[in-house]
Tab-separated table of C-alpha atoms in Angstrom:
chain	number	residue	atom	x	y	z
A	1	UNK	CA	112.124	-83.357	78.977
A	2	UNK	CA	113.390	-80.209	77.680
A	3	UNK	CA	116.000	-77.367	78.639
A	4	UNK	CA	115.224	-73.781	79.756
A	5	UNK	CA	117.065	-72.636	76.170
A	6	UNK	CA	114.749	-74.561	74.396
A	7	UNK	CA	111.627	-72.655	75.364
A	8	UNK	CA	112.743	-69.286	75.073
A	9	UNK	CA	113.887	-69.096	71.160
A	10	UNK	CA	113.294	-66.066	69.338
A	11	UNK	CA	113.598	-67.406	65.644
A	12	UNK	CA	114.220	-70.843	63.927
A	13	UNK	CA	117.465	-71.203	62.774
A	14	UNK	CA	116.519	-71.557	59.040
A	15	UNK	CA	117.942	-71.266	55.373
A	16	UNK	CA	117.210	-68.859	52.981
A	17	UNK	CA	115.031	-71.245	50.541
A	18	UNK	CA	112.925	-71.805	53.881
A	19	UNK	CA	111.920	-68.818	54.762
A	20	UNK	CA	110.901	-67.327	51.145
A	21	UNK	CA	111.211	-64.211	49.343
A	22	UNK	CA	109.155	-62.143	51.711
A	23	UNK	CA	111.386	-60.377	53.905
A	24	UNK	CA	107.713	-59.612	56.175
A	25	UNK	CA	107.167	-63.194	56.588
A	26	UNK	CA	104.922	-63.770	59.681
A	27	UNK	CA	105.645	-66.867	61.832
A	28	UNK	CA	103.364	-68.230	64.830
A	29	UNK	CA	105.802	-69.718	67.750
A	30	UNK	CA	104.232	-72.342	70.183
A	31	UNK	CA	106.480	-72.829	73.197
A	32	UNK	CA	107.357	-76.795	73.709
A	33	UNK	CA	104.574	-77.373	71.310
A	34	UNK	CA	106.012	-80.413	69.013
A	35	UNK	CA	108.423	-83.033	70.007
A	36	UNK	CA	112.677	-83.119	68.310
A	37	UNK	CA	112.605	-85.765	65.580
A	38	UNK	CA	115.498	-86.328	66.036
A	39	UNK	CA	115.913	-85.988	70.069
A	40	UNK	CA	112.185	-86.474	70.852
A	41	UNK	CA	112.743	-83.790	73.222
A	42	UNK	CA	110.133	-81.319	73.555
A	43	UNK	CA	111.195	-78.010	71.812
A	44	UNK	CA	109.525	-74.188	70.315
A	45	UNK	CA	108.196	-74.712	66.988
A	46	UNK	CA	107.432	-72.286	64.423
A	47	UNK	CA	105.186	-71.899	61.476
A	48	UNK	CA	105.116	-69.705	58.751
A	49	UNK	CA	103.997	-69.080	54.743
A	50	UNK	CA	106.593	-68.138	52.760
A	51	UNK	CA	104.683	-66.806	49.853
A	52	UNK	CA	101.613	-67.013	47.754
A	53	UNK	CA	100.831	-69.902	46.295
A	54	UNK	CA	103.269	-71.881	48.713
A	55	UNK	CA	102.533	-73.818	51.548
A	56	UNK	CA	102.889	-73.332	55.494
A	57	UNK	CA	106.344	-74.631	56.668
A	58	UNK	CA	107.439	-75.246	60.078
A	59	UNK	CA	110.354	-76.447	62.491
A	60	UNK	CA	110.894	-79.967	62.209
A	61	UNK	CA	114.300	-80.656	64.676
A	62	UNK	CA	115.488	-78.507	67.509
A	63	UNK	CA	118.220	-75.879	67.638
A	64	UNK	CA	120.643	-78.544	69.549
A	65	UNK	CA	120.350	-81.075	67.106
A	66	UNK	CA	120.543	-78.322	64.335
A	67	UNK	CA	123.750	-76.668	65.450
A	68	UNK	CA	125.051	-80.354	65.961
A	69	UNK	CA	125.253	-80.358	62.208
A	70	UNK	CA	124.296	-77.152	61.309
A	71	UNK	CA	121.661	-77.925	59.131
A	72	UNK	CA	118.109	-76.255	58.538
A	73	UNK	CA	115.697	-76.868	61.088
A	74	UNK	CA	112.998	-77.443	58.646
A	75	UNK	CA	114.647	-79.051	55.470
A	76	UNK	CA	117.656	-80.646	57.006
A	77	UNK	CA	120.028	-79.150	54.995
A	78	UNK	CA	123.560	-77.754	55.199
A	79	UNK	CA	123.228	-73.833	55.778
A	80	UNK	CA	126.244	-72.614	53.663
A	81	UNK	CA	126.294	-75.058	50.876
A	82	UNK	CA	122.560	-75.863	50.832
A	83	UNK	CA	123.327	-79.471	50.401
A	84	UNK	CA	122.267	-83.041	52.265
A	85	UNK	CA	124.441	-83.901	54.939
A	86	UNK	CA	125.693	-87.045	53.441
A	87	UNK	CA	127.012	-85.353	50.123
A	88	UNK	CA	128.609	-82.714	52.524
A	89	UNK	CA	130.224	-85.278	55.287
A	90	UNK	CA	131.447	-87.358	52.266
A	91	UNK	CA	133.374	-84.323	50.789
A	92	UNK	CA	135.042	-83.121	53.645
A	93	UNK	CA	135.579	-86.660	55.374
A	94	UNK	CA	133.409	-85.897	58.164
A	95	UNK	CA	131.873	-88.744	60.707
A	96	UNK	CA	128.684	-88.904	62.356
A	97	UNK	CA	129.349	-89.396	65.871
A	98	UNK	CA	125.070	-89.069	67.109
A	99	UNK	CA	124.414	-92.071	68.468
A	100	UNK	CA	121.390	-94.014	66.278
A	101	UNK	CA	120.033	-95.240	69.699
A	102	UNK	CA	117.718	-93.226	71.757
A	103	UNK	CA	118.880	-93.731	75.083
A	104	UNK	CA	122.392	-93.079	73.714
A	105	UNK	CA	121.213	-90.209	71.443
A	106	UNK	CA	119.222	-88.307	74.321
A	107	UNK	CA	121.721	-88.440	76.568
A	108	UNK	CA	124.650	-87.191	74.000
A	109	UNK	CA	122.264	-84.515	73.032
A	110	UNK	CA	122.067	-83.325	76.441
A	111	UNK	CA	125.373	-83.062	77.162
A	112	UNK	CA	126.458	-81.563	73.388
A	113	UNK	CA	123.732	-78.738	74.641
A	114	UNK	CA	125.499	-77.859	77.529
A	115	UNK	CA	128.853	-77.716	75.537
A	116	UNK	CA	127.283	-75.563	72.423
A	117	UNK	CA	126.506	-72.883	75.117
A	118	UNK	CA	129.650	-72.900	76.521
A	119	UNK	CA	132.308	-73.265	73.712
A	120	UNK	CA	129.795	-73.205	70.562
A	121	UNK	CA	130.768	-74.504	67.101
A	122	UNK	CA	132.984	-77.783	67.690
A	123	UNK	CA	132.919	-79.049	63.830
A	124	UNK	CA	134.801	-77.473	60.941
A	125	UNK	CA	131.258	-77.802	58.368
A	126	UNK	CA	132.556	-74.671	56.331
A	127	UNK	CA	135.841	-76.789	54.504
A	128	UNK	CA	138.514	-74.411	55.903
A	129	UNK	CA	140.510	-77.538	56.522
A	130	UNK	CA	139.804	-79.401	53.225
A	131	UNK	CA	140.008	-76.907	50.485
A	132	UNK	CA	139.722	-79.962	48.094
A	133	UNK	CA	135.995	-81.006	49.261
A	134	UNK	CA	135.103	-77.124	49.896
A	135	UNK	CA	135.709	-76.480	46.155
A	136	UNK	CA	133.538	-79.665	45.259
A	137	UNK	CA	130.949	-78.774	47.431
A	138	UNK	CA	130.608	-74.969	45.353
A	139	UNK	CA	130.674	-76.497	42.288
A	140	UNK	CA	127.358	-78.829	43.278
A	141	UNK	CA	125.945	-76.186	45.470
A	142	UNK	CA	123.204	-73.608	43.827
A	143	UNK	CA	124.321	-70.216	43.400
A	144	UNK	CA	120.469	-69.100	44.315
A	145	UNK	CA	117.535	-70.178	46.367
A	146	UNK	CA	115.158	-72.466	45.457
A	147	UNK	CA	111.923	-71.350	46.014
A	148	UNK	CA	110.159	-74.114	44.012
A	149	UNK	CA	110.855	-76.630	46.869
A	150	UNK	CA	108.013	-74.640	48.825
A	151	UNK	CA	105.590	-75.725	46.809
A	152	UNK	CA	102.140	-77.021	47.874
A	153	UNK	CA	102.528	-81.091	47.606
A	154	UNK	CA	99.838	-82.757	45.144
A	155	UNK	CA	96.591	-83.827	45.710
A	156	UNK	CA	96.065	-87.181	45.830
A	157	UNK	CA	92.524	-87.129	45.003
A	158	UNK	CA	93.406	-85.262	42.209
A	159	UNK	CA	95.361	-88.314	40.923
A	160	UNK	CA	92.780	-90.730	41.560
A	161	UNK	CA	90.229	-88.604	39.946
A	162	UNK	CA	88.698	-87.773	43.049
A	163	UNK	CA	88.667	-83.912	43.705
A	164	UNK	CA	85.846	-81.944	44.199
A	165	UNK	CA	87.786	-78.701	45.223
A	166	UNK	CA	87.979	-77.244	42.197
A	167	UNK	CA	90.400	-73.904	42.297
A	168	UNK	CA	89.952	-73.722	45.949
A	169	UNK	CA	92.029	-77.059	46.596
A	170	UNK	CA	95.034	-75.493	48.404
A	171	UNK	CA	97.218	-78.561	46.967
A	172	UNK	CA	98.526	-78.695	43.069
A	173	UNK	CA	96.446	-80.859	40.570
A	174	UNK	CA	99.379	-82.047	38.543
A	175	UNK	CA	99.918	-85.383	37.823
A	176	UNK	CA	103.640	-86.773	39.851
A	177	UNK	CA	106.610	-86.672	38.312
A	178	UNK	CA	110.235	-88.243	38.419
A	179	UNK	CA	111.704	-90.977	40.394
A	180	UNK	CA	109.481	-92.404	42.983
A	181	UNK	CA	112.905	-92.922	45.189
A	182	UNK	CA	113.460	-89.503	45.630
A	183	UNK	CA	109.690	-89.560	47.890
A	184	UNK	CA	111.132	-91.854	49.928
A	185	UNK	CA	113.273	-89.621	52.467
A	186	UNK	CA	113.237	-89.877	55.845
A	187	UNK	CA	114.514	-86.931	58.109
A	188	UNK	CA	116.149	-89.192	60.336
A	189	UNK	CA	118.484	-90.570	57.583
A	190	UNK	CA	119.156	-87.309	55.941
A	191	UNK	CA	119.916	-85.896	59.407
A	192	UNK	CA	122.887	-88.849	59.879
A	193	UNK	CA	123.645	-88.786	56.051
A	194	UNK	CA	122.660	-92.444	55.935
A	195	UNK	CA	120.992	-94.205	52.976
A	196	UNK	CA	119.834	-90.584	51.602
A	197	UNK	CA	118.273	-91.018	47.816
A	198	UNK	CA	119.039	-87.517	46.807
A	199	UNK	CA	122.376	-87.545	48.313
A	200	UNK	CA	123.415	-90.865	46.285
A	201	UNK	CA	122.600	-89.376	43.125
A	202	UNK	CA	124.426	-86.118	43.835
A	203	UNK	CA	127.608	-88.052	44.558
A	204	UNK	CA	127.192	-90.562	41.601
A	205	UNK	CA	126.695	-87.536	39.376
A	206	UNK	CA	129.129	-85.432	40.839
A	207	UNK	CA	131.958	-88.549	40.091
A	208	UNK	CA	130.874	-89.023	36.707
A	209	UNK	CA	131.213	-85.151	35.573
A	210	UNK	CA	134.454	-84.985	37.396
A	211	UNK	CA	136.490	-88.355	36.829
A	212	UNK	CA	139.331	-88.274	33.983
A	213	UNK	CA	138.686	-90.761	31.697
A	214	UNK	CA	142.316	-91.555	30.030
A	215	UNK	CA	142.874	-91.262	26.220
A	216	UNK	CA	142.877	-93.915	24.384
A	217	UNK	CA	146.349	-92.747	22.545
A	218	UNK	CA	148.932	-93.982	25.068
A	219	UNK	CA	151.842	-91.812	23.915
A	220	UNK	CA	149.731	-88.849	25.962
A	221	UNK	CA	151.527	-88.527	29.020
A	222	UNK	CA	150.920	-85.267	30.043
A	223	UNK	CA	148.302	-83.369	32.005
A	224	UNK	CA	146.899	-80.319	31.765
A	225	UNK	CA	146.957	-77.818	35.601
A	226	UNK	CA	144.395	-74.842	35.061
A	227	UNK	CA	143.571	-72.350	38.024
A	228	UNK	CA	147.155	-71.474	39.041
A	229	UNK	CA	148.365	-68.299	40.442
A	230	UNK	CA	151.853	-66.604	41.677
A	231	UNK	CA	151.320	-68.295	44.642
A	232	UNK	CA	151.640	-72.174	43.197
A	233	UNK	CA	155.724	-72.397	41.590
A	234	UNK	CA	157.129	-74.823	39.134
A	235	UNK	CA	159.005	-76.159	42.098
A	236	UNK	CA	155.870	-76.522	43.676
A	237	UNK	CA	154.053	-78.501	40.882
A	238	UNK	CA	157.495	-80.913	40.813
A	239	UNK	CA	157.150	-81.236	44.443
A	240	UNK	CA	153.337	-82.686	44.098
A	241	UNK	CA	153.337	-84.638	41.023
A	242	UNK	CA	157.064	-86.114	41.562
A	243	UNK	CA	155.911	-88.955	43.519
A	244	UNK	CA	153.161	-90.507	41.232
A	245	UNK	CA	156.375	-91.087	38.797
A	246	UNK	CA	159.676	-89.486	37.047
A	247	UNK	CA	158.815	-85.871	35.302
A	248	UNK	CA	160.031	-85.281	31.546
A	249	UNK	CA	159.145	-81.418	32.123
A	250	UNK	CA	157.042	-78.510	34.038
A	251	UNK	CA	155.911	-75.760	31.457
A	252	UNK	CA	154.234	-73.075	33.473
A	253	UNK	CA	151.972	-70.526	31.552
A	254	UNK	CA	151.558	-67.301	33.443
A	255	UNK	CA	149.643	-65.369	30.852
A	256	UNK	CA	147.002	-68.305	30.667
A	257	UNK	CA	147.419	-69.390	34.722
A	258	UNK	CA	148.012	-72.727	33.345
A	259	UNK	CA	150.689	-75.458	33.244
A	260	UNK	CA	151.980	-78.524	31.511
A	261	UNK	CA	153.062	-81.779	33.452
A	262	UNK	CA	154.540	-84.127	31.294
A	263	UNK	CA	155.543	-87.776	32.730
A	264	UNK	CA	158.341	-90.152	31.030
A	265	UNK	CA	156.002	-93.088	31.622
A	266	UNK	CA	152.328	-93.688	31.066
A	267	UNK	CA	151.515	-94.928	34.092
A	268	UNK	CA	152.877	-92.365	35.999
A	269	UNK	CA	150.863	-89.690	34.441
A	270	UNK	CA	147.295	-92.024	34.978
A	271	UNK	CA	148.604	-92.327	38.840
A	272	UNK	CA	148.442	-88.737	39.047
A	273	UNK	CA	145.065	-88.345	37.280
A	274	UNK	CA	143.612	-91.035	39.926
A	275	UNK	CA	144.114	-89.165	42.433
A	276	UNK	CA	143.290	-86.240	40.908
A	277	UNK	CA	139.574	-87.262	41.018
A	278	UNK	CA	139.082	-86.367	44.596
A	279	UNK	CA	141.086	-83.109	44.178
A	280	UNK	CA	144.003	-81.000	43.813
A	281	UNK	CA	145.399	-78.557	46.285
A	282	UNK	CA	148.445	-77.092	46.218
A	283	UNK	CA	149.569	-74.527	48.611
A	284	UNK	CA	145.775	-74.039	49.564
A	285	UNK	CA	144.465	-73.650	45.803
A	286	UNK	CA	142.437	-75.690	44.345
A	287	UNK	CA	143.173	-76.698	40.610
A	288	UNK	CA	141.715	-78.633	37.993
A	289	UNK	CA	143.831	-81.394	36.260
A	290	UNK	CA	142.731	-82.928	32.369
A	291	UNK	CA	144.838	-84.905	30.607
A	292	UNK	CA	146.886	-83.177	27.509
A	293	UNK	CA	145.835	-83.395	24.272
A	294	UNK	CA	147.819	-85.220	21.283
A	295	UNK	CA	149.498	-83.495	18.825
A	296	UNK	CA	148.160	-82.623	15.785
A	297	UNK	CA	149.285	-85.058	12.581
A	298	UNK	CA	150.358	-83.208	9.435
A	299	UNK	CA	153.102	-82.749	7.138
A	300	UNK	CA	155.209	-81.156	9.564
A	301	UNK	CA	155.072	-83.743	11.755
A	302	UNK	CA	155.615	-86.666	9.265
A	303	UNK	CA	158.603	-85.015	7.164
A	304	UNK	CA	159.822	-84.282	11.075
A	305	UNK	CA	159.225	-88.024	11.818
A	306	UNK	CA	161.043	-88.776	8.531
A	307	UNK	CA	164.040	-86.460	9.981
A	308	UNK	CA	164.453	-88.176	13.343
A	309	UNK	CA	164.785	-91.541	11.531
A	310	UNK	CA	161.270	-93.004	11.249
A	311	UNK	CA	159.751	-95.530	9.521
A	312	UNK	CA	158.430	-93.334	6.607
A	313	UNK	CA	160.622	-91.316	4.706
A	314	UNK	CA	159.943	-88.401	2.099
A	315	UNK	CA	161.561	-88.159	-1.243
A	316	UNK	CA	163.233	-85.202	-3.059
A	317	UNK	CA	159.942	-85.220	-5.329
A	318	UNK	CA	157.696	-85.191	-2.209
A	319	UNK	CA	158.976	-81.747	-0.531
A	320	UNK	CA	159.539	-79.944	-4.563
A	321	UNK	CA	156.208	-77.327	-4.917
A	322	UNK	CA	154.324	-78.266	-7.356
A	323	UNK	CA	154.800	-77.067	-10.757
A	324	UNK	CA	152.319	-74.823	-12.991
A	325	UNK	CA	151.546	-78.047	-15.469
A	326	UNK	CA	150.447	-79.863	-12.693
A	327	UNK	CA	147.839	-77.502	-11.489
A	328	UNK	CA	144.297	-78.136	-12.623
A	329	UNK	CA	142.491	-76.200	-15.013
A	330	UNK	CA	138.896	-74.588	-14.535
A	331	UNK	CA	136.490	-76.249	-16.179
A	332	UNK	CA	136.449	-75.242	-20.312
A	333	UNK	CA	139.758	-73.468	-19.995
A	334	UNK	CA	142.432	-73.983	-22.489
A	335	UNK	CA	145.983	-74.343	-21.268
A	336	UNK	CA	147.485	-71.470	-22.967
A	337	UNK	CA	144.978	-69.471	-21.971
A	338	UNK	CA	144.948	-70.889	-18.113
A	339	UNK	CA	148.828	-70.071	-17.931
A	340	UNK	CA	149.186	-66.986	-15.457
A	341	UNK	CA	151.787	-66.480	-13.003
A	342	UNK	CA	149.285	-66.113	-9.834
A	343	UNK	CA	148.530	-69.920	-11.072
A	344	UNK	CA	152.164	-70.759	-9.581
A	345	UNK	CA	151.950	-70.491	-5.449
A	346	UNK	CA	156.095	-70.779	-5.839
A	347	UNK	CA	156.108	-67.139	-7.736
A	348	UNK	CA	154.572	-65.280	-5.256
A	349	UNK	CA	152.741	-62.829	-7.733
A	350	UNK	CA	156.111	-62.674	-9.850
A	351	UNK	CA	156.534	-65.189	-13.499
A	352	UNK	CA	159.894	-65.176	-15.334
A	353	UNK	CA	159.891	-66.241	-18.847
């Protein structure tokens, strides 16, 4: 069973990978011709080539079930971000409420159909509301179409040794590639962004290039705020990193839109880089947290330690420069010939008999 809308479509509702570099593409459009995957209701399918040397694509789900999650009707991907649905619902915290049963599923569908007409978009899929997971999702998404994924598929007589086409197989004679997981997808899965290979290895990459691993030096208890503008305040970083423990300081860098959040404990400062991992958003800007670096060692620092009452402490013979006897010679010099006054770095250029 199908509704009047879905026999009178004028064009798929497809991404830009999809439908290929050829702004002339030509499609042929069969009215009712192929049943919803998804639905299994009856619905206008289309079929097109979107360039040479790729093969013929067409309409796998309907437009319901494609503005449901607006996704692709041919790859079953998110239009904006050009991502699986489960990497995109797990980002911005959204829940799949499509029943898995048919009976259940066709009769949601029809009624969600009747509501799409009526007051259109119900679900917030472009982030507005969770700036956090909207940032995420532009980092992972590709700047770019991918035109590669319209590739003919291989020939699997070509792997078994078995083709007889020659140049005029319309399928690639290359041998497969990769992880064998990633083949098995089902469209029903990545539609409910359930058990979806390519989204689980998104998300378990995405986690390991993002998480902040804590230094091993635990006298580092600051953390390092880059992307900050006029509109985030030193009032407002205190505000948002208060409650993960008790602040030492705030330094704010305007010139480099950067600041410095140092804790008074340790574990305050790894609180806030926990939950740093799944974003931070402060007065609708997202920012990037790292933990600070440790200060460089050096004389300074130890003839400073030696001043505040440390363990090591530096004599008068340590801090005198060092005289012109005890600077070594070249190699075959004499010493009465090696005596100059740019020897001395104490002179400055300048030797007093």
């Amino acid at each position: 069973m199908a509704s009047a809308n879905e026999g009178d479509v004028e064009f798929p509702i497809l991404c830009e990978t999809c439908l290929g570099e050829n702004p002339y593409v030509r499609m042929t459009k069969e009215r009712l011709g192929k049943e919803c995957k998804i639905c299994t209701r009856a619905f206008t399918i289309f079929r097109w080539l979107p360039g040479r040397g790729m093969r013929y694509k067409k309409t796998e789900i309907c437009p319901t079930c494609a503005k449901l999650k607006n996704v692709c009707q041919t790859c079953i991907l998110d239009l904006e971000h050009g991502l699986p649905v489960q990497v995109r619902d797990t980002m911005l915290s959204i829940q799949d409420e499509v029943p898995r049963q048919e009976s259940n599923r066709r009769d949601y569908l029809a009624k969600m159909a009747n509501s799409l007409e009526v007051m259109g978009e119900q679900t917030d899929f472009s982030g507005k509301a969770q700036p956090v997971g909207r940032e995420m999702l532009k980092r992972m998404a590709r700047k770019d179409p991918y035109y590669q994924r319209n590739r003919a598929h291989i020939c699997s007589f070509f792997v078994k040794g078995q083709c007889t086409r020659g140049n005029e197989c319309p399928y690639r004679h290359e041998m497969p590639q990769g992880d064998s997981e990633l083949a098995k997808q089902n469209i029903v899965d990545r539609y409910h962004g359930k058990n979806d290979p390519v989204a689980r290895r998104m998300l378990a990459r995405s986690l390991k290039t993002d998480r902040l691993d804590a230094p091993e030096d635990k006298s580092i208890t600051s953390l390092f705020v880059l992307g900050l503008d006029q509109s985030v305040t030193e009032a407002d970083l205190r505000d948002h990193f208060l409650p993960f423990g008790e602040l030492k300081s705030v330094v704010v860098v305007p010139k480099g839109n950067c600041a410095f959040v140092n804790f008074k404990q340790r574990a305050g400062a790894e609180a806030a880089a926990l939950a740093a991992l799944s974003g931070c958003s402060i007065n609708d800007k997202s920012l990037k947290v790292a933990w600070g670096k440790p200060r460089p060692k050096g004389p300074k620092s130890e003839l400073a330690l030696a001043g505040a009452g440390g363990k090591e402490t530096a004599t008068a013979a340590d801090s005198q420069p060092p005289t012109r006897a005890s600077i070594p010679l070249p190699p075959g010099a004499r010493r009465e010939s090696a005596l100059y006054p740019s020897q001395d770095p104490t002179a400055q250029g300048a030797y007093s008999k």
